[in-house]
Short mmCIF file of C-alpha atoms in Angstrom, two decimals:
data_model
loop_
_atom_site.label_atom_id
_atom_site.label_comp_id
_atom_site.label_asym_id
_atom_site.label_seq_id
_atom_site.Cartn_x
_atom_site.Cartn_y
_atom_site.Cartn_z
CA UNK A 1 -35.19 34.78 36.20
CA UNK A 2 -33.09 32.98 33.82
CA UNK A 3 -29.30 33.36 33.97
CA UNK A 4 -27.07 33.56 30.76
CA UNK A 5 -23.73 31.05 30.87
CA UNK A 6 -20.58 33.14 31.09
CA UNK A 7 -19.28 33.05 28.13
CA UNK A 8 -14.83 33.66 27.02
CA UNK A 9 -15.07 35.96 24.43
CA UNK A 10 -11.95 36.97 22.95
CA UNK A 11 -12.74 40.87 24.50
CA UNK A 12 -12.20 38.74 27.92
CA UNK A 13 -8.85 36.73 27.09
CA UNK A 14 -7.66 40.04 26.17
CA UNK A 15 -9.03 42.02 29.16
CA UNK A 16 -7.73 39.13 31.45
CA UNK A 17 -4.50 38.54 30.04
CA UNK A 18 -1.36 38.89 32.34
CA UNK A 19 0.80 40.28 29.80
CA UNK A 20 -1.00 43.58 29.27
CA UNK A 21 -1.31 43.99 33.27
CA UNK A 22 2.30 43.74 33.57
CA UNK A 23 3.00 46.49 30.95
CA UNK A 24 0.54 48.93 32.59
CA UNK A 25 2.74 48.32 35.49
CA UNK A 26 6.14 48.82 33.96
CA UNK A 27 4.38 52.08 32.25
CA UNK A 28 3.22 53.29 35.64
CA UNK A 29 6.36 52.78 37.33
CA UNK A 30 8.36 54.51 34.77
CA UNK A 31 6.20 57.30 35.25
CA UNK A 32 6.55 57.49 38.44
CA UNK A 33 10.69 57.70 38.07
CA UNK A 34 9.88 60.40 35.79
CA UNK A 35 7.58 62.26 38.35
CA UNK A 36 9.87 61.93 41.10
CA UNK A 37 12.91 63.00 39.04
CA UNK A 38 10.66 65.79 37.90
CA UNK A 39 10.38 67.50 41.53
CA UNK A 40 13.77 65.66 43.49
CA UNK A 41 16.21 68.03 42.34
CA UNK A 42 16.11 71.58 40.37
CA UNK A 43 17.74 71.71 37.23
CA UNK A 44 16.89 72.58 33.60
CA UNK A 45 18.40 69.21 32.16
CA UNK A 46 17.28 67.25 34.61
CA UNK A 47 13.43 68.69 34.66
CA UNK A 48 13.84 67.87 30.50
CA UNK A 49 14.56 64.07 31.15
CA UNK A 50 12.58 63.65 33.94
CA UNK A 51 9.28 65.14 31.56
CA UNK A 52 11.12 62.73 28.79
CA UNK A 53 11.17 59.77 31.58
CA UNK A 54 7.11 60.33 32.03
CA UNK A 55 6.09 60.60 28.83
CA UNK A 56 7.59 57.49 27.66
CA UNK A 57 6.02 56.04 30.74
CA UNK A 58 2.82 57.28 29.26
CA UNK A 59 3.18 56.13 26.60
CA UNK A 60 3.87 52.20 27.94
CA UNK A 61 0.82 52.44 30.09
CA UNK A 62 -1.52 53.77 27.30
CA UNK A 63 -0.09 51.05 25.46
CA UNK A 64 -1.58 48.62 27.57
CA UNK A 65 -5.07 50.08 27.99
CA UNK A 66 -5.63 50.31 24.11
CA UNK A 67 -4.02 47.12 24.11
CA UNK A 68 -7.24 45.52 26.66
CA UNK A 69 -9.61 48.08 23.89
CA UNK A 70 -7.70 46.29 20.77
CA UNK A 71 -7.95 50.35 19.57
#
């Protein structure tokens, strides 16, 4: 059985790259903000910023999965 060398394709750099990681995580813990905004307390404003809060978070975190795709 003959094993093929590992090669570092530019998909990898990209898929390995500490950068994007670090975005998912800001995007993930934004969301999270937003989530926990979105059931703390019981307003109308404050359920609009807190839905605001997670999309934008969303958005970051999407960000840095099409980011690892190059999409």
């Amino acid at each position: 059985m003959e094993q093929t060398p590992k090669q570092n394709t530019e998909s990898m750099k990209r898929a390995n790259d500490v950068a994007t990681y670090k975005l998912m995580t800001v995007g993930i813990l934004v969301g999270i903000v937003g989530v926990y905004l979105r059931f703390a307390f019981d307003s109308t404003a404050l359920s609009i910023v807190s839905w605001v809060i997670l999309l934008i978070g969303s958005v970051i975190a999407c960000k840095g999965v099409f980011k690892i795709l190059n999409a």
